[in-house]
Amino acid sequence: MAGFRTKGLGLSRRAALTLIGAGTFAAGGMTLARAGTGDDEVLTEAKVLRDPDVPVAGNPDGNISIIEWSDYNCPYCRKLEPELRQVIQDDGKVRLVLKDWPILGPVSVTAARIALAAKFQDKYHQAHDAMMGVSSRLTESRINELLAAAGVDMDRLKRDLIARSKDIDAILKRNNDQAEAFGFRGTPSFIVGKYRVPGVLSMAEFEQVIADARKAKMN
C-alpha cells in the first residue's frame, strides 16, 4: 500500500463531500464493523475519537474532531501539516486526533513506533513535528538525529520502546484496523466530524468541511 499519488493534491468541496458520503461514521450512534471478519466492531465512537492512548493536538475540548491517519514518510502528509495546523489554530475549536498509520515501508513503522514511545516521556508532539518537518525521506539514523535535536531523551526512548512494545504495537494495530474498515487506501486520510475524507484538502476546503461538519452535528 502506498500514499495517494494524485496529480492534483486538492479536492473541490463537492468532490470531497461526494467521497465522504458513503463511509460516514456517526458519532453517538452508528458503528461500522470491519468487513469480512468476526472481530469486534472497530469504528465505535470511543475507539475512533476517544482512544486514550492516541495523541491529540489542537483544542482537546473542541466541538469538532478531525482524525488524521498519516505516515512520516508520506510527502503529502508533510505538505499538508503546516496548513492543517494553521486551520486548526485559526479555528480554535477543533480537536485533532493523530493516528500513526505506517504503510510506506519498514522505516515508516520504525518512525511511528519511536513517536509513540516518545509519548511516554510527554514528547510525542516534539517527535511528530520533527519528523513531519523534513523534506527528505527518513532513515533510522536521521530519525534519531531529529528526535535528539528536538529534546527527546534517547536513552529513555530506547527503554520505552522495549518496555512498551506491546502497547505501541496494539495502538498501531487499532489505527490500521480502523483505516481499513473506513476503506482508506493511502495517507493522509481523515474523518472530519461525521465525514470521511480520503485525501488532501486545501486550507479553504478544510475550513468549509469543518463548517459543514458543525452544521451536520446540529441536525
Backbone as a chain_set.jsonl record, in Angstrom:
{"seq": "MAGFRTKGLGLSRRAALTLIGAGTFAAGGMTLARAGTGDDEVLTEAKVLRDPDVPVAGNPDGNISIIEWSDYNCPYCRKLEPELRQVIQDDGKVRLVLKDWPILGPVSVTAARIALAAKFQDKYHQAHDAMMGVSSRLTESRINELLAAAGVDMDRLKRDLIARSKDIDAILKRNNDQAEAFGFRGTPSFIVGKYRVPGVLSMAEFEQVIADARKAKMN", "coords": {"N": [[0.85, -1.188, 0.0], [0.431, 2.266, -0.678], [0.97, 5.832, -0.357], [-1.316, 8.436, -1.42], [-1.271, 9.165, -4.885], [-2.068, 11.347, -6.53], [-2.568, 13.597, -9.275], [-3.356, 16.202, -8.794], [-3.274, 17.762, -5.703], [-5.331, 18.898, -4.217], [-8.873, 18.69, -3.47], [-12.048, 19.505, -4.773], [-14.699, 21.095, -2.919], [-17.181, 19.913, -3.474], [-16.379, 17.462, -4.595], [-15.022, 16.349, -2.43], [-17.062, 16.033, -0.512], [-18.674, 14.236, -1.829], [-17.027, 11.996, -1.843], [-16.858, 11.408, 0.883], [-19.382, 10.749, 1.611], [-20.302, 8.054, 1.455], [-19.122, 6.535, 3.425], [-19.648, 7.199, 6.126], [-19.14, 7.984, 9.594], [-21.02, 8.042, 12.331], [-20.934, 9.912, 15.055], [-21.882, 9.016, 18.284], [-23.807, 7.165, 17.656], [-24.301, 5.257, 15.083], [-22.286, 2.465, 14.191], [-19.552, 0.864, 12.474], [-18.682, -2.247, 11.429], [-15.662, -4.107, 10.872], [-15.326, -5.309, 7.679], [-15.85, -8.678, 6.677], [-14.754, -10.105, 8.822], [-14.863, -11.691, 12.055], [-14.356, -10.104, 14.144], [-14.593, -7.789, 16.93], [-16.463, -4.727, 16.697], [-14.809, -2.032, 15.113], [-15.067, 0.611, 14.638], [-16.311, 2.25, 16.55], [-17.478, 5.145, 18.35], [-15.979, 5.614, 20.694], [-13.606, 4.173, 20.203], [-12.562, 5.298, 17.889], [-12.643, 8.135, 18.151], [-11.939, 8.637, 20.819], [-9.769, 7.217, 21.837], [-7.706, 6.612, 24.443], [-4.985, 6.279, 24.295], [-4.039, 7.441, 22.039], [-2.449, 10.236, 20.652], [-3.463, 13.714, 20.957], [-3.964, 16.837, 19.393], [-4.328, 20.428, 18.889], [-7.362, 21.845, 20.115], [-8.205, 20.203, 22.929], [-10.739, 20.119, 23.979], [-12.384, 20.752, 21.924], [-15.214, 21.403, 19.724], [-15.506, 20.0, 17.407], [-14.083, 17.155, 15.939], [-11.136, 16.279, 14.178], [-9.813, 13.49, 12.716], [-6.778, 12.19, 11.877], [-5.053, 10.019, 9.747], [-1.787, 9.195, 9.228], [1.517, 9.012, 7.711], [4.933, 9.125, 8.416], [6.745, 9.21, 6.33], [5.317, 10.08, 4.207], [4.96, 12.262, 1.576], [2.802, 13.951, 1.011], [1.501, 14.153, 3.459], [3.381, 15.634, 4.858], [3.417, 17.991, 3.357], [0.854, 18.927, 3.8], [0.746, 19.318, 6.564], [1.593, 21.905, 7.886], [-0.395, 23.613, 6.895], [-2.824, 22.452, 7.695], [-2.502, 22.594, 10.479], [-2.515, 25.347, 10.752], [-5.145, 26.004, 10.022], [-6.494, 24.743, 12.126], [-5.487, 26.144, 14.315], [-6.39, 28.756, 13.724], [-9.137, 28.348, 13.821], [-9.667, 27.396, 16.445], [-11.393, 25.712, 17.852], [-11.149, 23.059, 17.262], [-10.457, 19.671, 17.604], [-7.715, 17.658, 17.154], [-6.996, 14.453, 16.279], [-4.377, 12.237, 16.262], [-3.488, 9.7, 14.309], [-1.153, 7.372, 13.919], [-0.162, 5.741, 11.033], [1.653, 3.625, 9.63], [2.454, 2.877, 6.538], [4.211, 2.864, 4.487], [6.512, 1.331, 4.348], [9.301, -0.306, 6.109], [10.83, 1.676, 7.514], [8.954, 3.617, 7.99], [7.347, 2.282, 9.831], [9.18, 2.061, 11.94], [9.517, 4.801, 12.519], [6.924, 5.517, 13.378], [6.632, 3.878, 15.636], [8.68, 4.887, 17.245], [7.821, 7.534, 17.61], [5.488, 7.082, 19.108], [6.613, 5.858, 21.325], [7.965, 8.021, 22.38], [5.895, 9.364, 23.496], [5.597, 8.465, 26.089], [7.326, 9.929, 27.575], [6.221, 12.325, 27.415], [6.773, 13.594, 24.968], [5.735, 13.236, 22.502], [4.604, 15.048, 20.613], [6.738, 16.721, 20.007], [8.42, 14.863, 18.763], [6.797, 14.066, 16.616], [6.449, 16.519, 15.209], [9.096, 17.059, 14.518], [9.738, 14.982, 12.744], [7.827, 15.302, 10.763], [8.597, 17.693, 9.764], [10.664, 17.607, 7.942], [12.046, 17.446, 4.592], [13.135, 15.401, 3.158], [13.347, 11.821, 2.566], [12.956, 9.713, 5.368], [15.422, 8.063, 7.375], [16.549, 5.546, 9.695], [18.746, 6.458, 11.184], [18.586, 9.189, 10.68], [16.14, 9.796, 11.875], [16.784, 9.39, 14.574], [18.625, 11.466, 14.929], [16.989, 13.723, 14.499], [15.096, 13.53, 16.574], [16.686, 13.64, 18.866], [17.664, 16.23, 18.607], [15.286, 17.548, 18.975], [14.873, 17.421, 21.646], [14.199, 15.004, 22.827], [14.665, 12.44, 25.175], [16.901, 10.142, 24.452], [17.936, 7.789, 25.566], [15.967, 7.109, 27.42], [13.929, 6.772, 25.571], [14.74, 4.461, 24.148], [14.518, 2.572, 26.167], [11.751, 2.666, 26.649], [10.761, 1.838, 24.199], [11.254, -0.867, 24.31], [10.068, -1.705, 26.758], [7.433, -0.879, 26.43], [6.559, -2.102, 24.171], [4.463, -3.894, 23.402], [2.188, -2.359, 23.951], [2.539, -0.207, 22.172], [2.494, -1.531, 19.692], [-0.117, -2.454, 19.776], [-1.587, -0.073, 19.615], [-0.903, 0.765, 17.004], [-2.005, -1.338, 15.567], [-4.758, -0.998, 16.097], [-5.139, 1.5, 14.893], [-4.594, 0.829, 12.223], [-6.558, -1.133, 11.7], [-8.876, 0.441, 11.881], [-8.475, 2.299, 9.786], [-8.52, 0.579, 7.575], [-11.115, -0.435, 7.82], [-12.601, 1.846, 7.323], [-12.062, 2.037, 4.681], [-9.897, 3.393, 3.651], [-7.171, 4.137, 1.458], [-4.665, 5.198, 1.388], [-2.27, 7.592, 2.655], [-2.4, 11.122, 3.396], [-5.36, 10.433, 5.358], [-8.666, 11.229, 6.482], [-11.116, 11.76, 9.086], [-13.616, 14.066, 9.441], [-15.495, 15.459, 11.755], [-18.484, 13.976, 11.174], [-17.743, 13.079, 8.744], [-16.056, 11.317, 6.151], [-12.922, 11.655, 4.741], [-10.955, 10.843, 2.338], [-8.157, 11.833, 1.476], [-6.303, 14.771, 0.356], [-6.953, 18.11, 1.303], [-7.259, 21.618, 0.563], [-6.481, 24.576, 2.535], [-8.748, 26.267, 2.532], [-10.704, 24.46, 1.734], [-10.654, 22.616, 3.838], [-11.546, 24.303, 5.89], [-14.159, 24.729, 5.014], [-15.254, 22.118, 5.055], [-15.061, 21.601, 7.786], [-16.878, 23.521, 8.705], [-19.199, 22.49, 7.501], [-19.318, 20.058, 8.851], [-19.877, 20.907, 11.419], [-22.435, 21.955, 11.04], [-23.785, 19.603, 10.339], [-23.601, 18.231, 12.721], [-25.373, 19.614, 14.286], [-27.789, 18.851, 13.298]], "CA": [[0.0, 0.0, 0.0], [1.223, 3.486, -0.754], [0.226, 7.07, -0.203], [-2.023, 8.894, -2.601], [-0.434, 9.696, -5.96], [-2.937, 12.089, -7.423], [-1.892, 14.685, -9.972], [-3.674, 17.433, -8.058], [-3.397, 17.406, -4.297], [-6.571, 19.395, -3.638], [-10.162, 18.226, -3.957], [-13.083, 20.513, -4.624], [-15.619, 20.783, -1.824], [-18.19, 18.964, -3.963], [-15.745, 16.161, -4.733], [-14.726, 15.832, -1.1], [-18.29, 15.605, 0.134], [-19.114, 13.02, -2.515], [-16.185, 10.904, -1.377], [-17.076, 11.06, 2.274], [-20.769, 10.426, 1.889], [-20.634, 6.641, 1.511], [-18.482, 5.831, 4.521], [-19.688, 8.08, 7.282], [-19.109, 7.478, 10.962], [-21.887, 8.964, 13.06], [-20.613, 9.95, 16.474], [-23.028, 8.93, 19.168], [-24.817, 6.21, 17.244], [-23.965, 4.2, 14.157], [-20.938, 1.939, 14.142], [-19.288, 0.09, 11.277], [-17.789, -3.355, 11.728], [-14.707, -4.412, 9.829], [-15.931, -6.266, 6.757], [-15.226, -9.956, 6.422], [-14.151, -10.718, 9.99], [-15.739, -11.842, 13.198], [-13.815, -9.291, 15.228], [-15.455, -6.748, 17.488], [-16.543, -3.516, 15.88], [-13.599, -1.219, 15.279], [-15.343, 2.017, 14.348], [-17.174, 2.908, 17.526], [-17.046, 6.497, 18.698], [-14.934, 5.562, 21.713], [-12.347, 3.665, 19.662], [-12.026, 6.18, 16.854], [-12.495, 9.511, 18.612], [-11.551, 8.818, 22.222], [-8.752, 6.253, 22.257], [-6.875, 7.356, 25.394], [-3.565, 6.077, 24.002], [-3.709, 8.135, 20.799], [-2.212, 11.651, 20.948], [-4.413, 14.725, 20.496], [-3.45, 18.199, 19.267], [-5.401, 21.411, 18.773], [-8.113, 22.085, 21.341], [-8.706, 18.902, 23.385], [-12.161, 20.255, 24.293], [-13.036, 21.316, 20.747], [-16.558, 20.898, 19.419], [-15.403, 19.151, 16.226], [-12.838, 16.391, 15.882], [-10.532, 15.787, 12.941], [-8.939, 12.346, 12.946], [-5.856, 12.088, 10.75], [-4.177, 8.866, 9.606], [-0.643, 9.709, 8.474], [2.781, 8.271, 7.678], [6.007, 10.119, 8.471], [7.451, 9.273, 5.054], [4.354, 10.487, 3.18], [5.212, 13.665, 1.214], [1.561, 14.719, 1.07], [1.279, 14.455, 4.88], [4.291, 16.735, 5.214], [2.969, 19.212, 2.672], [-0.395, 19.372, 4.409], [0.853, 19.536, 8.008], [1.517, 23.292, 8.368], [-1.663, 24.23, 6.509], [-3.859, 21.923, 8.576], [-2.306, 23.162, 11.814], [-2.936, 26.752, 10.713], [-6.611, 25.992, 10.049], [-6.913, 24.382, 13.482], [-5.155, 27.268, 15.191], [-7.281, 29.873, 13.426], [-10.491, 27.997, 14.257], [-9.636, 27.413, 17.904], [-12.337, 24.783, 18.474], [-11.001, 21.769, 16.59], [-9.649, 18.657, 18.281], [-7.031, 16.875, 16.133], [-6.576, 13.142, 16.764], [-3.258, 11.854, 15.396], [-3.389, 8.248, 14.174], [0.004, 6.927, 13.15], [-0.529, 4.632, 10.132], [2.88, 3.459, 8.855], [2.153, 1.971, 5.426], [5.154, 3.108, 3.394], [7.736, 0.569, 4.492], [9.829, -0.565, 7.46], [11.259, 2.887, 8.208], [7.725, 4.25, 8.473], [6.964, 1.574, 11.058], [10.132, 2.49, 12.963], [9.204, 6.178, 12.89], [5.683, 5.538, 14.146], [6.872, 3.272, 16.944], [9.502, 5.813, 18.012], [6.971, 8.661, 18.015], [4.604, 6.644, 20.184], [7.438, 5.644, 22.507], [8.253, 9.347, 22.933], [4.704, 9.781, 24.246], [5.725, 8.084, 27.492], [8.066, 10.997, 28.253], [5.491, 13.544, 27.035], [7.473, 14.241, 23.876], [5.199, 12.779, 21.21], [4.399, 16.143, 19.668], [8.055, 17.151, 19.546], [8.885, 13.851, 17.81], [5.927, 14.169, 15.439], [6.76, 17.737, 14.458], [10.453, 16.949, 13.979], [9.757, 14.079, 11.588], [6.99, 15.873, 9.712], [9.161, 18.952, 9.306], [11.767, 17.428, 6.999], [11.61, 17.301, 3.205], [13.731, 14.201, 2.574], [12.865, 10.561, 3.112], [13.577, 9.406, 6.641], [16.147, 6.841, 7.677], [16.556, 5.371, 11.142], [19.747, 7.348, 11.777], [18.065, 10.557, 10.596], [15.105, 9.901, 12.899], [17.453, 9.556, 15.871], [19.186, 12.818, 14.959], [15.902, 14.692, 14.607], [14.47, 13.47, 17.892], [17.642, 14.143, 19.846], [17.671, 17.69, 18.466], [14.003, 18.058, 19.466], [14.831, 17.343, 23.093], [13.758, 13.701, 23.317], [15.671, 11.668, 25.915], [17.043, 8.965, 23.611], [18.1, 6.61, 26.413], [14.614, 6.78, 27.907], [13.177, 6.297, 24.413], [15.121, 3.072, 23.889], [13.923, 1.73, 27.213], [10.297, 2.612, 26.456], [10.494, 1.017, 23.012], [11.261, -2.266, 24.741], [9.106, -1.942, 27.846], [6.07, -0.577, 25.987], [6.442, -2.625, 22.812], [3.125, -4.452, 23.161], [1.231, -1.245, 23.947], [2.732, 0.539, 20.93], [2.001, -2.349, 18.583], [-1.58, -2.507, 19.867], [-2.092, 1.197, 19.077], [-0.752, 0.739, 15.545], [-2.99, -2.282, 15.024], [-6.074, -0.353, 16.133], [-5.157, 2.531, 13.855], [-4.661, 0.168, 10.921], [-7.88, -1.756, 11.566], [-9.854, 1.495, 11.626], [-8.244, 2.825, 8.441], [-9.001, -0.413, 6.613], [-12.573, -0.51, 7.915], [-13.121, 3.026, 6.636], [-11.792, 1.92, 3.257], [-8.823, 4.28, 3.232], [-6.179, 3.472, 0.634], [-3.37, 5.855, 1.489], [-2.137, 8.707, 3.59], [-3.201, 11.225, 4.611], [-6.806, 10.232, 5.299], [-9.266, 11.979, 7.588], [-12.517, 11.893, 9.451], [-13.9, 15.429, 9.917], [-16.839, 15.33, 12.307], [-19.11, 12.736, 10.727], [-17.413, 12.871, 7.341], [-14.864, 10.588, 5.742], [-12.202, 12.439, 3.725], [-9.76, 10.084, 1.969], [-7.284, 12.598, 0.599], [-5.771, 16.062, 0.782], [-7.74, 19.297, 1.019], [-6.61, 22.903, 0.783], [-6.926, 25.241, 3.756], [-10.125, 26.734, 2.349], [-11.585, 23.291, 1.693], [-10.768, 22.121, 5.212], [-12.411, 25.227, 6.623], [-15.539, 24.513, 4.603], [-15.702, 20.823, 5.555], [-15.266, 21.78, 9.225], [-18.157, 24.229, 8.859], [-20.261, 21.546, 7.164], [-19.393, 19.068, 9.922], [-20.585, 21.533, 12.545], [-23.859, 22.01, 10.684], [-24.321, 18.243, 10.403], [-23.689, 17.877, 14.138], [-26.546, 20.285, 14.833], [-29.002, 18.247, 12.738]], "C": [[0.881, 1.233, 0.0], [0.344, 4.684, -0.532], [-0.431, 7.471, -1.5], [-1.05, 9.479, -3.615], [-1.327, 10.381, -6.987], [-2.167, 13.217, -8.075], [-2.142, 16.013, -9.282], [-3.926, 17.089, -6.612], [-4.749, 17.792, -3.738], [-7.799, 18.741, -4.25], [-11.152, 19.373, -3.819], [-13.992, 20.119, -3.474], [-16.649, 19.757, -2.273], [-17.603, 17.564, -4.061], [-15.478, 15.535, -3.376], [-15.984, 15.288, -0.439], [-18.887, 14.386, -0.551], [-18.325, 11.825, -2.014], [-16.544, 10.465, 0.029], [-18.482, 10.572, 2.552], [-21.046, 8.964, 2.127], [-20.078, 5.937, 2.739], [-18.521, 6.604, 5.815], [-19.645, 7.312, 8.586], [-19.89, 8.468, 11.795], [-21.578, 8.889, 14.541], [-21.895, 9.9, 17.287], [-24.071, 7.927, 18.717], [-24.241, 5.106, 16.394], [-22.505, 3.772, 14.277], [-20.801, 1.09, 12.888], [-18.303, -1.005, 11.614], [-16.843, -3.583, 10.565], [-15.268, -5.53, 8.963], [-15.13, -7.554, 6.723], [-14.538, -10.593, 7.619], [-15.195, -10.867, 11.071], [-15.287, -11.017, 14.379], [-14.857, -8.319, 15.748], [-15.454, -5.535, 16.569], [-15.353, -2.619, 16.18], [-13.859, 0.257, 15.058], [-16.361, 2.626, 15.296], [-16.625, 4.296, 17.829], [-15.886, 6.467, 19.681], [-13.596, 5.16, 21.106], [-11.729, 4.605, 18.642], [-11.716, 7.561, 17.408], [-11.801, 9.645, 19.955], [-10.584, 7.76, 22.71], [-7.778, 6.975, 23.186], [-5.383, 7.242, 25.116], [-3.108, 6.808, 22.742], [-3.56, 9.629, 21.073], [-3.229, 12.584, 20.298], [-3.711, 16.078, 20.46], [-4.632, 19.155, 19.097], [-6.046, 21.656, 20.117], [-8.703, 20.767, 21.828], [-10.18, 18.924, 23.749], [-12.952, 20.83, 23.119], [-14.378, 20.682, 20.443], [-16.623, 20.108, 18.116], [-14.064, 18.441, 16.27], [-12.432, 16.14, 14.436], [-9.625, 14.634, 13.336], [-8.09, 12.169, 11.704], [-5.043, 10.802, 10.841], [-3.014, 9.288, 8.713], [0.571, 8.808, 8.627], [3.904, 9.3, 7.611], [6.821, 10.214, 7.18], [6.525, 9.652, 3.896], [4.574, 11.957, 2.822], [3.96, 14.529, 1.276], [1.217, 15.086, 2.513], [2.136, 15.639, 5.299], [3.85, 18.053, 4.594], [1.752, 19.808, 3.367], [-0.221, 19.861, 5.836], [0.766, 21.001, 8.424], [0.196, 23.963, 8.03], [-2.797, 23.749, 7.412], [-3.726, 22.507, 9.976], [-2.729, 24.625, 11.855], [-4.451, 26.865, 10.764], [-7.104, 25.719, 11.464], [-6.63, 25.507, 14.462], [-6.104, 28.432, 14.979], [-8.698, 29.602, 13.934], [-10.6, 28.039, 15.782], [-10.526, 26.404, 18.596], [-12.315, 23.416, 17.806], [-10.044, 20.9, 17.385], [-9.047, 17.749, 17.208], [-6.489, 15.588, 16.748], [-5.563, 12.575, 15.772], [-3.066, 10.343, 15.403], [-2.181, 7.906, 13.309], [-0.382, 5.679, 12.352], [0.656, 4.391, 9.189], [2.728, 2.414, 7.747], [3.171, 2.066, 4.294], [6.499, 2.432, 3.623], [8.23, 0.464, 5.917], [10.257, 0.689, 8.204], [10.051, 3.653, 8.731], [7.252, 3.602, 9.77], [7.878, 1.991, 12.21], [9.801, 3.893, 13.45], [7.954, 6.254, 13.753], [5.891, 4.97, 15.543], [7.687, 4.211, 17.832], [8.675, 7.008, 18.493], [6.082, 8.277, 19.186], [5.383, 6.333, 21.465], [7.774, 6.968, 23.183], [7.084, 9.873, 23.766], [4.86, 9.507, 25.738], [6.649, 9.026, 28.266], [7.476, 12.356, 27.871], [6.197, 14.324, 25.928], [6.957, 13.767, 22.51], [5.137, 13.924, 20.206], [5.722, 16.69, 19.154], [8.604, 16.171, 18.509], [8.103, 13.936, 16.504], [6.318, 15.368, 14.584], [8.142, 17.654, 13.813], [10.478, 16.088, 12.722], [8.895, 14.588, 10.441], [7.629, 17.113, 9.087], [10.31, 18.824, 8.334], [11.219, 17.201, 5.591], [12.137, 16.026, 2.549], [13.17, 12.949, 3.244], [13.648, 10.216, 4.376], [14.369, 8.109, 6.583], [16.182, 6.723, 9.193], [17.571, 6.295, 11.802], [19.278, 8.798, 11.764], [16.979, 10.785, 11.646], [15.738, 10.149, 14.261], [18.047, 10.955, 16.004], [18.102, 13.857, 15.207], [15.316, 14.705, 16.012], [15.409, 13.971, 18.983], [17.685, 15.666, 19.815], [16.39, 18.314, 18.989], [13.853, 17.928, 20.979], [14.32, 16.042, 23.661], [14.929, 13.009, 24.013], [15.817, 10.323, 25.201], [17.276, 7.688, 24.418], [16.758, 6.147, 26.966], [13.78, 6.204, 26.754], [13.48, 4.829, 24.123], [14.51, 2.138, 24.918], [12.422, 1.574, 27.004], [9.917, 1.798, 25.221], [10.432, -0.466, 23.369], [10.141, -2.532, 25.738], [7.663, -1.784, 27.385], [5.768, -1.141, 24.601], [5.036, -3.129, 22.498], [2.075, -3.355, 23.097], [1.313, -0.472, 22.629], [2.178, -0.238, 19.746], [0.481, -2.444, 18.589], [-2.214, -1.225, 19.336], [-2.036, 1.181, 17.555], [-1.732, -0.229, 14.898], [-4.378, -1.668, 15.016], [-6.183, 0.698, 15.036], [-5.32, 1.91, 12.474], [-6.036, -0.458, 10.693], [-8.944, -0.716, 11.234], [-9.707, 2.04, 10.206], [-8.77, 1.863, 7.385], [-10.522, -0.511, 6.624], [-13.24, 0.695, 7.253], [-12.898, 2.968, 5.126], [-10.719, 2.861, 2.758], [-7.766, 3.488, 2.465], [-4.798, 4.092, 0.725], [-3.409, 6.979, 2.489], [-1.92, 10.004, 2.835], [-4.67, 10.916, 4.333], [-7.408, 10.797, 6.578], [-10.716, 11.575, 7.834], [-12.657, 13.317, 9.975], [-15.339, 15.421, 10.425], [-17.41, 13.968, 11.941], [-18.635, 12.306, 9.343], [-16.077, 12.179, 7.135], [-14.203, 11.334, 4.592], [-10.919, 11.694, 3.352], [-8.878, 10.845, 0.992], [-6.935, 13.947, 1.178], [-6.724, 17.18, 0.381], [-6.878, 20.537, 1.204], [-7.115, 23.496, 2.097], [-8.381, 25.664, 3.648], [-11.097, 25.561, 2.354], [-11.735, 22.664, 3.075], [-11.688, 23.01, 6.035], [-13.878, 24.976, 6.288], [-16.071, 23.174, 5.116], [-15.914, 20.878, 7.07], [-16.6, 22.489, 9.484], [-19.325, 23.306, 8.558], [-20.449, 20.513, 8.259], [-20.109, 19.632, 11.142], [-22.09, 21.615, 12.27], [-24.504, 20.621, 10.814], [-24.498, 17.8, 11.849], [-24.941, 18.473, 14.778], [-27.849, 19.613, 14.394], [-29.269, 16.871, 13.315]], "O": [[1.952, 1.242, 0.607], [-0.882, 4.576, -0.519], [-0.138, 6.911, -2.556], [-0.12, 10.2, -3.253], [-1.328, 10.026, -8.166], [-1.217, 13.74, -7.494], [-1.246, 16.853, -9.194], [-4.726, 16.198, -6.324], [-5.276, 17.095, -2.871], [-7.775, 18.296, -5.397], [-11.097, 20.129, -2.849], [-14.052, 18.949, -3.095], [-16.958, 18.827, -1.529], [-18.241, 16.59, -3.664], [-15.682, 14.336, -3.187], [-15.966, 14.197, 0.13], [-19.548, 13.579, 0.104], [-18.892, 10.756, -1.784], [-16.533, 9.271, 0.33], [-18.746, 10.033, 3.627], [-21.929, 8.632, 2.917], [-20.526, 4.838, 3.065], [-17.522, 6.66, 6.533], [-20.056, 6.154, 8.668], [-19.471, 9.615, 11.952], [-21.922, 7.911, 15.205], [-22.853, 10.628, 17.027], [-25.132, 7.837, 19.336], [-23.74, 4.115, 16.925], [-21.609, 4.601, 14.441], [-21.794, 0.649, 12.31], [-17.188, -0.714, 12.046], [-17.173, -3.293, 9.415], [-15.642, -6.585, 9.475], [-13.9, -7.538, 6.738], [-13.792, -11.554, 7.438], [-16.264, -10.259, 11.019], [-15.773, -11.203, 15.494], [-15.869, -8.059, 15.097], [-14.543, -5.352, 15.763], [-14.94, -2.463, 17.329], [-12.966, 1.079, 15.266], [-17.189, 3.436, 14.879], [-15.45, 4.578, 17.591], [-14.916, 7.208, 19.521], [-12.563, 5.734, 21.448], [-10.506, 4.699, 18.543], [-10.638, 8.1, 17.159], [-11.143, 10.653, 20.214], [-10.581, 7.436, 23.898], [-7.079, 7.883, 22.735], [-4.595, 8.025, 25.646], [-1.922, 6.796, 22.414], [-4.453, 10.234, 21.667], [-3.78, 12.288, 19.237], [-2.962, 16.425, 21.373], [-5.79, 18.741, 19.153], [-5.369, 21.675, 21.145], [-9.626, 20.25, 21.197], [-10.814, 17.871, 23.825], [-14.059, 21.337, 23.301], [-14.649, 19.555, 20.857], [-17.685, 19.599, 17.756], [-13.039, 19.039, 16.597], [-13.265, 15.831, 13.584], [-8.761, 14.789, 14.199], [-8.616, 12.015, 10.603], [-4.422, 10.518, 11.866], [-3.225, 9.694, 7.57], [0.651, 7.972, 9.526], [3.829, 10.247, 6.828], [7.517, 11.206, 6.966], [6.914, 9.552, 2.732], [4.395, 12.823, 3.678], [4.05, 15.722, 1.565], [0.709, 16.176, 2.779], [1.673, 16.535, 6.005], [3.906, 19.102, 5.236], [1.631, 21.025, 3.506], [-0.966, 20.734, 6.28], [-0.078, 21.327, 9.259], [-0.286, 24.796, 8.797], [-3.632, 24.544, 7.843], [-4.726, 22.876, 10.592], [-3.241, 25.096, 12.87], [-4.988, 27.722, 11.465], [-8.022, 26.383, 11.946], [-7.445, 25.791, 15.34], [-6.574, 29.033, 15.945], [-9.377, 30.509, 14.416], [-11.517, 28.649, 16.332], [-10.435, 26.245, 19.813], [-13.32, 22.704, 17.781], [-8.966, 21.338, 17.786], [-9.784, 17.136, 16.435], [-5.629, 15.626, 17.628], [-5.856, 12.448, 14.583], [-2.553, 9.773, 16.366], [-2.197, 8.129, 12.098], [-0.863, 4.693, 12.911], [0.662, 4.9, 8.068], [2.858, 1.215, 7.992], [3.011, 1.42, 3.258], [7.522, 2.915, 3.138], [7.661, 1.065, 6.829], [10.068, 0.767, 9.418], [10.116, 4.269, 9.795], [6.81, 4.287, 10.692], [7.41, 2.245, 13.32], [9.801, 4.151, 14.654], [7.928, 6.976, 14.749], [5.384, 5.519, 16.521], [7.421, 4.322, 19.029], [8.808, 7.443, 19.637], [5.934, 9.041, 20.14], [4.867, 6.526, 22.566], [7.861, 7.04, 24.409], [7.266, 10.726, 24.635], [4.313, 10.239, 26.563], [6.742, 8.927, 29.489], [8.132, 13.391, 27.986], [6.22, 15.554, 25.942], [7.649, 13.883, 21.498], [5.577, 13.772, 19.067], [5.821, 17.082, 17.991], [9.181, 16.583, 17.502], [8.683, 13.883, 15.42], [6.498, 15.241, 13.373], [8.337, 18.123, 12.692], [11.156, 16.42, 11.749], [9.197, 14.333, 9.275], [7.238, 17.53, 7.997], [10.885, 19.836, 7.932], [10.064, 16.81, 5.424], [11.64, 15.618, 1.5], [12.599, 13.006, 4.333], [14.863, 10.409, 4.436], [14.032, 7.185, 5.842], [15.88, 7.684, 9.9], [17.297, 6.859, 12.862], [19.531, 9.549, 12.706], [16.911, 11.86, 12.241], [15.286, 11.012, 15.014], [17.98, 11.561, 17.074], [18.273, 14.761, 16.025], [15.069, 15.772, 16.575], [14.978, 14.648, 19.916], [17.737, 16.316, 20.859], [16.388, 19.474, 19.401], [12.814, 18.29, 21.531], [14.031, 15.964, 24.855], [16.048, 12.997, 23.498], [14.951, 9.458, 25.331], [16.855, 6.611, 23.995], [16.453, 4.954, 26.978], [13.017, 5.258, 26.948], [12.565, 4.044, 23.878], [14.043, 1.049, 24.585], [11.88, 0.48, 27.163], [8.873, 1.145, 25.199], [9.648, -1.221, 22.793], [9.363, -3.471, 25.576], [6.77, -2.469, 27.885], [4.828, -0.702, 23.939], [4.485, -2.821, 21.441], [1.165, -3.418, 22.27], [0.289, -0.125, 22.04], [1.48, 0.32, 18.899], [-0.143, -2.507, 17.53], [-3.255, -1.273, 18.681], [-3.008, 1.542, 16.89], [-2.234, 0.031, 13.805], [-5.104, -1.799, 14.031], [-7.194, 0.778, 14.338], [-6.093, 2.403, 11.652], [-6.609, -0.325, 9.611], [-9.815, -0.961, 10.399], [-10.701, 2.223, 9.503], [-9.394, 2.285, 6.412], [-11.148, -0.652, 5.574], [-14.326, 0.572, 6.687], [-13.478, 3.756, 4.379], [-10.632, 3.11, 1.555], [-7.497, 2.327, 2.773], [-3.845, 3.54, 0.176], [-4.443, 7.275, 3.089], [-1.326, 10.003, 1.756], [-5.16, 11.111, 3.22], [-6.757, 10.84, 7.622], [-11.428, 11.122, 6.939], [-11.901, 13.732, 10.854], [-16.285, 15.382, 9.639], [-16.883, 12.933, 12.348], [-19.077, 11.28, 8.826], [-15.106, 12.427, 7.85], [-14.847, 11.616, 3.582], [-9.89, 11.898, 3.995], [-8.858, 10.531, -0.198], [-7.229, 14.239, 2.337], [-7.24, 17.199, -0.737], [-5.879, 20.503, 1.922], [-8.06, 22.983, 2.697], [-9.162, 25.445, 4.573], [-12.189, 25.658, 2.915], [-12.826, 22.228, 3.443], [-12.519, 22.512, 6.795], [-14.737, 25.008, 7.17], [-17.215, 23.098, 5.565], [-16.849, 20.263, 7.582], [-17.355, 22.1, 10.376], [-20.332, 23.325, 9.267], [-21.575, 20.126, 8.573], [-20.855, 18.922, 11.817], [-22.908, 21.373, 13.157], [-25.614, 20.484, 11.327], [-25.44, 17.075, 12.167], [-25.501, 17.894, 15.709], [-28.887, 19.782, 15.035], [-30.252, 16.227, 12.947]]}, "num_chains": 1, "name": "protein.A"}
